[in-house]
Structure formats: structure tokens, C-alpha cells
Amino acid sequence: MKQKIRLGVNVDHVATLRQVRGGKAPYPNLLEMVRESVRAGAVQITIHLREDKRHIQPHDLVLLSEKCPVDLNLEMAVTPQMVRMANRYKPEWCCFVPEKRQELTTEGGLNVIQSKLKIQKAIAKLQARGVEISLFIAPNLQQVKAAFEVGADAVEFHTGHWVLYQGRKKQNEWKKLKQAAVMAHQLGLRVHAGHGLDYEHAQEIKKLPYLKEVNIGHFLVCEALRKGFYPAVKKMVRVLK
Ligand code: PXP
């Protein structure tokens, strides 16, 4: 069955470039890159407001909650402070992620089983405000089941390990992704995916059953250094068709 896959562009690393100068330089302009992404066909903008504020700042969330021309997807740790921010600025989507201070990026999936009650409460609170919730998890059937039980709207499967693995390990991870996607769909959860995706892996991830959305950041920002944001995103939109 042919399906249209939504592209969310994660602009965190546009903010990284700005923040390496202490946030004092007004460039690169986040909103300009958001507009370029949308012009190229992105239907969602994704940002991760981390506890250590290493890239996206609270003022970016305020700005994009007003000016983002497409859906805004806020990746966030499930903390009272972040739930308050999401409740206040009401993005279209929130993606709950695990967060460790020392990590270079979101290294693993959320352990929904371990923090069921906390996650369930945060989901209910934000859904009551009209925010849809996805949970960033490893392709693990127990975690998919838990995501369903806590009332999530979607699961986003962590593709980072699959991207880096080679040979047999890669094939096994792909099998896990497929099984988890089928189960998520059977339970009525939307299937999203993200992390580490480039053009080559985007071409493959398209084959994941029931995939509705991918969120891609680091690779696109790196490609944009070579050829500009618009062509980099445009090509990804073409790859996902
Ligand atoms: N999805 C989630 C939940 C993430 O945490 C990230 C990284 O911020 C991404 C997608 C995008 O990953 P990448 O920047 O490697 O494309």
C-alpha cells in the first residue's frame, strides 16, 4: 500500500551554530531556516528544548509557537517544567524523549514501562489541551504495548542504532522495527521514525510498514552547509515520495 510520509525537519542544530557564540550572534536565523524547510515541502518543524539549553532556547519555542507556518513538534523530557512549557505554548505535537545531561544526542528510547504513571499523567494533561503525543521508543514490543496503555497517539521509533549497524545486526534491527511498527498499527498508534536518517536510510525507512512520519535534523543541517537548506530538504522530500 502506497502511503504519504510526512517530513518533520528538526532545526536544533541551526540553533547549535548560533549558541556556540553564546547566543549573542543573531545568525543563523532559525525562522528563516524554518521557512526554507516549509518552502521545500516539510510539513512539520521539530525542536528539542533540552534541560541544558544547549541549542533550542525557550525564546525559540515562544517564537515558533507563534510563527511556525506548519505543525510544531516539541521534543521534551517528561519533567514538570517541560510539561508546563508545553501546556503554555501548545505545540501541535509533543514527543516525549529520555534525556541525559552528558549525552551527545538522544541515545536511546524512553522506558515507558518504568515511568508509566508519570508519562500517563503528562499525556492526559497535554491531550486535554489539544496536543497530540508521540513517545520516542526503541523498537521493542513491550514498550509499544506500554505506549498504547498510557494513551499515546503515536510512537516514534529510534532508528539511530539501525542506521549505524552493519550486516546481520542491521538486518535484525530492521526486523525489530518492522514487528514493532505492525504491532503499533494494530493497537491504533501512529507510526513515526527518526534519528540519524540520511538520504540513503530515508530511502529504506520508506519501506517500514504503516510509517506516517519521519523527523530528520542533523543530516539535513550538514547537507545545508554544502548546498543550502532549501535544496537539502527538497531532496529529502523527493526521496520520501
Ligand atoms: N527524533 C527524535 C525523537 C530525536 O530526539 C531526534 C534528535 O533530536 C531526531 C528525531 C532527529 O535526529 P537527527 O538529528 O539524528 O536526524
CSV table of C-alpha atoms and ligand atoms in Angstrom, one decimal:
chain,number,residue,atom,x,y,z
A,1,MET,CA,0.0,0.0,0.0
A,2,LYS,CA,1.4,3.4,-1.0
A,3,GLN,CA,1.5,5.9,1.8
A,4,LYS,CA,2.5,9.6,2.1
A,5,ILE,CA,5.2,10.1,4.7
A,6,ARG,CA,5.3,13.4,6.5
A,7,LEU,CA,8.7,15.1,6.8
A,8,GLY,CA,9.4,16.9,10.1
A,9,VAL,CA,12.6,18.9,9.9
A,10,ASN,CA,14.5,19.2,13.2
A,11,VAL,CA,16.2,22.6,13.3
A,12,ASP,CA,18.0,22.0,16.6
A,13,HIS,CA,21.4,22.3,15.0
A,14,VAL,CA,20.7,25.6,13.4
A,15,ALA,CA,20.4,26.8,17.0
A,16,THR,CA,23.6,24.9,17.9
A,17,LEU,CA,25.5,27.1,15.4
A,18,ARG,CA,24.0,30.2,16.9
A,19,GLN,CA,24.6,29.1,20.5
A,20,VAL,CA,28.3,28.3,20.1
A,21,ARG,CA,28.8,32.0,20.2
A,22,GLY,CA,26.8,32.2,23.4
A,23,GLY,CA,23.6,33.1,21.6
A,24,LYS,CA,24.9,36.6,21.0
A,25,ALA,CA,25.2,36.3,17.2
A,26,PRO,CA,21.7,36.8,15.6
A,27,TYR,CA,22.6,34.2,12.9
A,28,PRO,CA,21.8,31.7,11.6
A,29,ASN,CA,18.2,32.9,11.8
A,30,LEU,CA,16.0,30.0,12.9
A,31,LEU,CA,12.8,31.3,11.5
A,32,GLU,CA,14.4,31.8,8.1
A,33,MET,CA,15.5,28.1,8.1
A,34,VAL,CA,12.0,27.0,9.2
A,35,ARG,CA,10.5,28.9,6.2
A,36,GLU,CA,13.1,27.4,3.8
A,37,SER,CA,12.2,23.9,5.1
A,38,VAL,CA,8.5,24.6,4.6
A,39,ARG,CA,9.0,26.0,1.2
A,40,ALA,CA,10.9,22.8,0.3
A,41,GLY,CA,8.0,20.7,1.4
A,42,ALA,CA,8.4,20.0,5.2
A,43,VAL,CA,5.0,19.7,6.9
A,44,GLN,CA,6.3,19.9,10.4
A,45,ILE,CA,9.1,21.6,12.3
A,46,THR,CA,10.7,19.7,15.2
A,47,ILE,CA,12.6,21.2,18.1
A,48,HIS,CA,14.1,19.7,21.3
A,49,LEU,CA,14.2,22.1,24.2
A,50,ARG,CA,16.8,20.3,26.3
A,51,GLU,CA,17.2,20.9,30.0
A,52,ASP,CA,20.8,22.2,29.5
A,53,LYS,CA,19.5,24.5,26.7
A,54,ARG,CA,22.5,23.6,24.5
A,55,HIS,CA,20.7,24.5,21.3
A,56,ILE,CA,17.0,25.5,21.3
A,57,GLN,CA,16.2,28.2,23.8
A,58,PRO,CA,12.8,29.0,25.5
A,59,HIS,CA,12.5,32.1,23.3
A,60,ASP,CA,12.8,29.9,20.2
A,61,LEU,CA,9.7,27.9,21.4
A,62,VAL,CA,7.8,31.2,22.1
A,63,LEU,CA,8.7,32.5,18.6
A,64,LEU,CA,7.9,29.2,16.7
A,65,SER,CA,4.7,28.7,18.7
A,66,GLU,CA,3.5,32.0,17.1
A,67,LYS,CA,5.2,32.0,13.7
A,68,CYS,CA,5.8,28.4,12.6
A,69,PRO,CA,3.7,28.0,9.4
A,70,VAL,CA,3.2,24.3,9.8
A,71,ASP,CA,2.8,21.8,12.7
A,72,LEU,CA,5.3,22.3,15.6
A,73,ASN,CA,6.6,19.2,17.3
A,74,LEU,CA,8.3,19.8,20.6
A,75,GLU,CA,10.6,17.0,21.8
A,76,MET,CA,10.8,17.1,25.5
A,77,ALA,CA,11.8,15.2,28.6
A,78,VAL,CA,8.9,14.3,30.9
A,79,THR,CA,9.6,16.8,33.6
A,80,PRO,CA,7.1,19.1,35.4
A,81,GLN,CA,8.9,22.2,34.0
A,82,MET,CA,8.7,20.9,30.4
A,83,VAL,CA,5.1,19.8,30.8
A,84,ARG,CA,4.3,23.4,32.0
A,85,MET,CA,6.1,24.9,28.9
A,86,ALA,CA,4.2,22.6,26.5
A,87,ASN,CA,0.9,23.3,28.3
A,88,ARG,CA,1.5,27.0,27.9
A,89,TYR,CA,2.8,27.1,24.3
A,90,LYS,CA,0.6,24.3,22.9
A,91,PRO,CA,2.6,22.9,20.0
A,92,GLU,CA,0.6,20.6,17.7
A,93,TRP,CA,2.7,17.6,18.8
A,94,CYS,CA,4.9,16.7,21.7
A,95,CYS,CA,7.4,13.9,21.5
A,96,PHE,CA,8.5,12.6,24.9
A,97,VAL,CA,12.1,11.6,24.9
A,98,PRO,CA,14.6,10.4,27.5
A,99,GLU,CA,17.2,13.0,28.4
A,100,LYS,CA,20.6,12.6,30.0
A,101,ARG,CA,22.8,15.6,30.5
A,102,GLN,CA,26.1,14.1,29.3
A,103,GLU,CA,24.7,12.5,26.1
A,104,LEU,CA,25.7,13.9,22.7
A,105,THR,CA,22.2,13.3,21.4
A,106,THR,CA,19.1,11.3,22.4
A,107,GLU,CA,20.9,8.0,22.6
A,108,GLY,CA,18.1,5.6,23.5
A,109,GLY,CA,14.4,5.2,23.6
A,110,LEU,CA,12.1,6.2,26.5
A,111,ASN,CA,11.5,3.5,29.1
A,112,VAL,CA,7.7,3.8,29.1
A,113,ILE,CA,7.3,0.7,31.3
A,114,GLN,CA,9.4,2.1,34.0
A,115,SER,CA,7.7,5.5,34.2
A,116,LYS,CA,4.2,4.6,33.2
A,117,LEU,CA,2.3,6.7,35.7
A,118,LYS,CA,4.3,9.8,35.2
A,119,ILE,CA,4.0,9.5,31.4
A,120,GLN,CA,0.3,8.7,31.5
A,121,LYS,CA,-0.4,11.9,33.6
A,122,ALA,CA,1.7,14.1,31.3
A,123,ILE,CA,-0.1,12.7,28.3
A,124,ALA,CA,-3.6,13.2,29.7
A,125,LYS,CA,-2.7,16.8,30.7
A,126,LEU,CA,-1.4,17.8,27.3
A,127,GLN,CA,-4.0,15.9,25.3
A,128,ALA,CA,-6.7,17.8,27.2
A,129,ARG,CA,-5.1,21.0,25.7
A,130,GLY,CA,-5.4,19.5,22.2
A,131,VAL,CA,-1.7,18.5,21.9
A,132,GLU,CA,-1.0,15.1,20.3
A,133,ILE,CA,1.7,12.9,21.9
A,134,SER,CA,4.2,10.6,20.5
A,135,LEU,CA,6.7,8.6,22.5
A,136,PHE,CA,10.2,8.1,21.3
A,137,ILE,CA,11.0,4.4,21.9
A,138,ALA,CA,13.2,1.6,20.8
A,139,PRO,CA,11.5,-0.9,18.5
A,140,ASN,CA,10.5,-3.2,21.4
A,141,LEU,CA,7.1,-4.8,21.6
A,142,GLN,CA,6.8,-4.4,25.4
A,143,GLN,CA,7.4,-0.7,25.0
A,144,VAL,CA,4.9,-0.4,22.2
A,145,LYS,CA,2.3,-2.1,24.4
A,146,ALA,CA,3.1,0.3,27.3
A,147,ALA,CA,2.8,3.3,24.9
A,148,PHE,CA,-0.7,2.1,24.0
A,149,GLU,CA,-1.6,1.6,27.6
A,150,VAL,CA,-0.6,5.1,28.7
A,151,GLY,CA,-2.7,6.6,25.9
A,152,ALA,CA,-0.1,7.9,23.4
A,153,ASP,CA,-1.3,9.0,19.9
A,154,ALA,CA,1.9,7.8,18.2
A,155,VAL,CA,5.2,6.1,18.7
A,156,GLU,CA,8.4,7.4,17.1
A,157,PHE,CA,10.9,4.5,16.7
A,158,HIS,CA,14.5,5.3,17.4
A,159,THR,CA,16.3,4.5,14.1
A,160,GLY,CA,19.8,5.6,15.3
A,161,HIS,CA,21.1,2.1,16.0
A,162,TRP,CA,19.7,0.6,12.8
A,163,VAL,CA,21.4,3.4,10.9
A,164,LEU,CA,24.8,2.7,12.4
A,165,TYR,CA,24.7,-1.1,12.5
A,166,GLN,CA,26.1,-3.2,9.7
A,167,GLY,CA,25.4,-6.7,8.3
A,168,ARG,CA,23.4,-9.1,10.4
A,169,LYS,CA,22.9,-6.6,13.3
A,170,LYS,CA,21.4,-4.2,10.9
A,171,GLN,CA,19.0,-6.9,9.5
A,172,ASN,CA,18.0,-7.9,13.0
A,173,GLU,CA,17.3,-4.3,14.0
A,174,TRP,CA,15.2,-3.9,10.8
A,175,LYS,CA,13.2,-6.9,11.8
A,176,LYS,CA,12.5,-5.4,15.2
A,177,LEU,CA,11.4,-2.1,13.6
A,178,LYS,CA,9.0,-4.0,11.3
A,179,GLN,CA,7.5,-6.1,14.0
A,180,ALA,CA,7.1,-3.0,16.3
A,181,ALA,CA,5.6,-1.0,13.5
A,182,VAL,CA,3.0,-3.7,12.8
A,183,MET,CA,2.1,-4.0,16.4
A,184,ALA,CA,1.8,-0.2,16.9
A,185,HIS,CA,-0.5,0.0,13.9
A,186,GLN,CA,-2.7,-2.9,15.2
A,187,LEU,CA,-3.0,-1.1,18.5
A,188,GLY,CA,-4.1,2.1,16.7
A,189,LEU,CA,-0.9,4.0,17.3
A,190,ARG,CA,0.6,6.1,14.5
A,191,VAL,CA,4.0,5.0,13.4
A,192,HIS,CA,6.8,7.7,13.3
A,193,ALA,CA,10.5,7.2,13.0
A,194,GLY,CA,13.7,9.3,13.4
A,195,HIS,CA,17.3,9.6,14.4
A,196,GLY,CA,20.4,9.5,12.3
A,197,LEU,CA,18.5,9.3,9.0
A,198,ASP,CA,20.2,10.4,5.8
A,199,TYR,CA,19.1,10.1,2.1
A,200,GLU,CA,20.2,6.5,1.9
A,201,HIS,CA,18.4,5.4,5.0
A,202,ALA,CA,15.4,7.5,4.2
A,203,GLN,CA,15.1,5.5,1.0
A,204,GLU,CA,15.0,2.3,3.2
A,205,ILE,CA,12.8,3.6,6.0
A,206,LYS,CA,10.1,4.3,3.5
A,207,LYS,CA,9.5,0.5,3.4
A,208,LEU,CA,8.6,0.4,7.1
A,209,PRO,CA,5.0,-0.8,7.3
A,210,TYR,CA,2.5,1.9,8.3
A,211,LEU,CA,5.1,4.7,8.5
A,212,LYS,CA,3.4,8.1,8.7
A,213,GLU,CA,6.2,10.5,9.6
A,214,VAL,CA,9.9,10.9,9.9
A,215,ASN,CA,11.8,13.6,11.8
A,216,ILE,CA,15.2,14.4,10.5
A,217,GLY,CA,17.7,17.0,11.7
A,218,HIS,CA,21.5,16.6,11.9
A,219,PHE,CA,22.0,15.3,8.4
A,220,LEU,CA,19.9,18.0,6.8
A,221,VAL,CA,21.7,20.8,8.6
A,222,CYS,CA,25.0,19.2,7.5
A,223,GLU,CA,23.8,18.9,3.9
A,224,ALA,CA,22.6,22.5,4.0
A,225,LEU,CA,26.2,23.6,4.6
A,226,ARG,CA,27.1,22.1,1.2
A,227,LYS,CA,24.1,23.2,-0.8
A,228,GLY,CA,21.7,25.3,1.2
A,229,PHE,CA,18.7,24.5,3.3
A,230,TYR,CA,16.1,24.5,0.6
A,231,PRO,CA,17.8,22.1,-1.8
A,232,ALA,CA,18.8,19.8,1.1
A,233,VAL,CA,15.2,19.5,2.4
A,234,LYS,CA,13.7,19.4,-1.1
A,235,LYS,CA,15.8,16.3,-2.0
A,236,MET,CA,14.7,14.6,1.2
A,237,VAL,CA,11.0,15.3,0.3
A,238,ARG,CA,11.7,13.7,-3.1
A,239,VAL,CA,13.4,10.7,-1.5
A,240,LEU,CA,10.4,10.1,0.8
A,241,LYS,CA,7.9,10.2,-2.1
B,1,PXP,N1,13.5,12.3,16.6
B,1,PXP,C1,13.9,12.4,17.9
B,1,PXP,C2,12.9,12.0,19.0
B,1,PXP,C3,15.1,13.0,18.3
B,1,PXP,O1,15.4,13.1,19.6
B,1,PXP,C4,16.0,13.4,17.3
B,1,PXP,C5,17.3,14.1,17.7
B,1,PXP,O2,17.0,15.3,18.3
B,1,PXP,C6,15.6,13.3,16.0
B,1,PXP,C7,14.3,12.7,15.7
B,1,PXP,C8,16.4,13.8,14.8
B,1,PXP,O3,17.6,13.0,14.8
B,1,PXP,P1,18.7,13.5,13.8
B,1,PXP,O4,19.1,14.9,14.2
B,1,PXP,O5,19.8,12.5,14.0
B,1,PXP,O6,18.2,13.5,12.4
